[in-house]
């Protein structure tokens, strides 16, 4: 399954174009199926309908865990590095993983959770969060992981949208110096969630909590009593594996639905090929620290995002690899934490986001110098465009110019990496995601949807053929899936990204072309932030745009209209930020708020965001054509207010 030369990459790519079904069927054969699929693919992008490995029956956890036990029972699945440098790390072997997942799966069953039921996971980065995802998959329940930094109101919205029956959480979560009482957030969220019958609370920080009688249970009490074997539920390839909420250009976040078969095949295949790990190496006795000759993967994402799903939980386990699971933040206790952890465990493959790289670069080389970093073989980047400066810093100071950097482009909806170099196998180029994975057929289109052929061109990035782990629907609203991704350019999957193809056919993602912002690699819709701001009683209307930010990639700039009688603006700005924290969470709080008396609108009432973006960027010299505006003087006032 692993491509090892450039020539082989081209051959495989060609094969995948000529006969996609034979290509993916060949890869899928390598997993354990209880019943083989009868047909590899059925699809049309009009409805849209995409089905892979039709009638195949299996369980993903059997492939991610049980399949490895004969040879790798004592191999490390995860090394957990806690938030505090003084706390003990934990080693979870594949056998431990099996036992813990089964125990939790049995517990969920005993609480009445059945195949198809939705389970909300709202947890910090501890091994139990991964056990929780896999326990759901074991019994065929659908997990919906919600990043534990989201507010009670964001959490309740997600629980309600998919009618979750149970919430798995912890008493508290450590994040750097903070100790966040997340059970209290769950309690608040559940005041409006009638579908939830139980809350299972893992005691982690020993923060005091209140338990609601008949609803709340302490994880340690019940799970310890459960049996450590659990027959995996037989799942169909197209049964839902999980829902993950993500922001779109309009309205509330939508639940992206992924199914079992295609997701399994694609995340494993891309993990193996992009990172090129040798996961076959010897197993370790239980409890022992990894040895230098072993390969160890570390993806710094949170399991609350798709990166954590595909390249912490599923991909590495399906490939039988060992990985680090990190609870903390890159700057605690200081900006050397990542490098310290790499040396401590001898991490070989390191995968992080440009925003973290830029923040650590800004902290200075003094935080890098104490560490050897000589175990590293491959570096990865994900989540947003990596600027050339950050690329070179990463390459020079972390990779010591001997580690290929894979800049992996993909999305929540794509399930796995679509465009990336294969480490050490295909060429890299700073700030370019480079070449499509085998099976991926990207194309660039102009505004009208015409394909832009040839090289040295730029356009909107679409994909013309299905791949196994692509989005199947948006939960409870298939029409939304169609509108968001398959209607802008009929017959194509539209990514929402702009993209350049250089003279060699390498792809460089230039950023979103819709009203979605990318703040520190987190996707946030302008509409979501606007609606949170508008919830403040003194706000008449608001418009939000992204603007270039040195560390975050993009920052959030909010233009807010308030009545002229309003109290002092500084207090009001603080209140607006608090409102956004409450409705969405700290990741969505505006970096800059400008109070204005009007917004540039066309005669039909549409806000001209192009102008607002330019002003936010500080580029007011050429605002383009403003003649279609209802009231062009609004623009002068906004520009003056900015200066
Ligand atoms: C959006 C998807 C994919 C996991 C994390 C984000 C941007 C992602 C890259 C990259 C340039 C990138 C795109 C995309 N993006 N990776 N390597 N280079 N841009 O997942 O939250 O679904 O966001 O992130 O704009 O559309 P997500």
CSV table of C-alpha atoms and ligand atoms in Angstrom, one decimal, residues 246 305-307 351 381-386 407-414 419 433 495-497 509-512 518 521-523, ligand 1:
chain,number,residue,atom,x,y,z
A,246,UNK,CA,-17.9,22.7,10.9
A,305,UNK,CA,-11.2,18.7,14.8
A,306,UNK,CA,-11.0,16.5,11.7
A,307,UNK,CA,-7.2,16.4,11.9
A,351,UNK,CA,2.5,17.3,12.2
A,381,UNK,CA,1.8,21.2,8.1
A,382,UNK,CA,-2.0,21.5,8.0
A,383,UNK,CA,-5.0,23.7,8.4
A,384,UNK,CA,-4.1,26.9,6.5
A,385,UNK,CA,-1.7,28.1,3.9
A,386,UNK,CA,1.9,28.1,5.3
A,407,UNK,CA,2.1,20.6,3.4
A,408,UNK,CA,-1.2,18.7,3.5
A,409,UNK,CA,-4.3,20.3,2.1
A,410,UNK,CA,-7.7,18.9,3.0
A,411,UNK,CA,-10.9,19.7,4.8
A,412,UNK,CA,-13.4,18.4,7.3
A,413,UNK,CA,-15.5,17.4,4.3
A,414,UNK,CA,-12.8,15.5,2.6
A,419,UNK,CA,-3.2,17.3,-1.9
A,433,UNK,CA,0.7,21.5,-1.1
A,495,UNK,CA,-13.9,23.2,-2.0
A,496,UNK,CA,-14.4,26.9,-1.2
A,497,UNK,CA,-10.7,27.5,-1.7
A,509,UNK,CA,-3.9,26.9,-1.9
A,510,UNK,CA,-4.4,30.6,-1.6
A,511,UNK,CA,-7.2,30.6,0.9
A,512,UNK,CA,-11.0,30.6,1.2
A,518,UNK,CA,-9.4,30.6,8.9
A,521,UNK,CA,-6.3,27.0,11.5
A,522,UNK,CA,-9.8,27.0,12.9
A,523,UNK,CA,-12.7,27.4,10.5
B,1,LIG,C1,-9.8,24.6,5.2
B,1,LIG,C2,-10.5,23.4,5.8
B,1,LIG,C3,-7.8,19.8,7.0
B,1,LIG,C4,-7.7,19.8,8.4
B,1,LIG,C5,-7.7,21.1,9.1
B,1,LIG,C6,-8.7,22.1,8.7
B,1,LIG,C7,-7.6,25.4,4.8
B,1,LIG,C8,-6.3,23.3,5.3
B,1,LIG,C9,-4.5,23.7,4.3
B,1,LIG,C10,-3.2,23.7,3.7
B,1,LIG,C11,-3.8,25.8,2.8
B,1,LIG,C12,-5.3,24.8,4.1
B,1,LIG,C13,-8.4,25.5,3.5
B,1,LIG,C14,-9.5,24.5,3.7
B,1,LIG,N1,-6.5,24.5,4.7
B,1,LIG,N2,-5.1,22.8,5.0
B,1,LIG,N3,-2.3,22.7,3.8
B,1,LIG,N4,-2.9,24.8,2.9
B,1,LIG,N5,-5.0,25.8,3.3
B,1,LIG,O1,-9.9,21.6,8.3
B,1,LIG,O2,-11.4,23.2,9.5
B,1,LIG,O3,-12.3,21.8,7.6
B,1,LIG,O4,-10.7,23.7,7.2
B,1,LIG,O5,-8.6,24.9,5.8
B,1,LIG,O6,-8.9,26.8,3.4
B,1,LIG,O7,-10.7,24.7,3.0
B,1,LIG,P1,-11.2,22.6,8.2
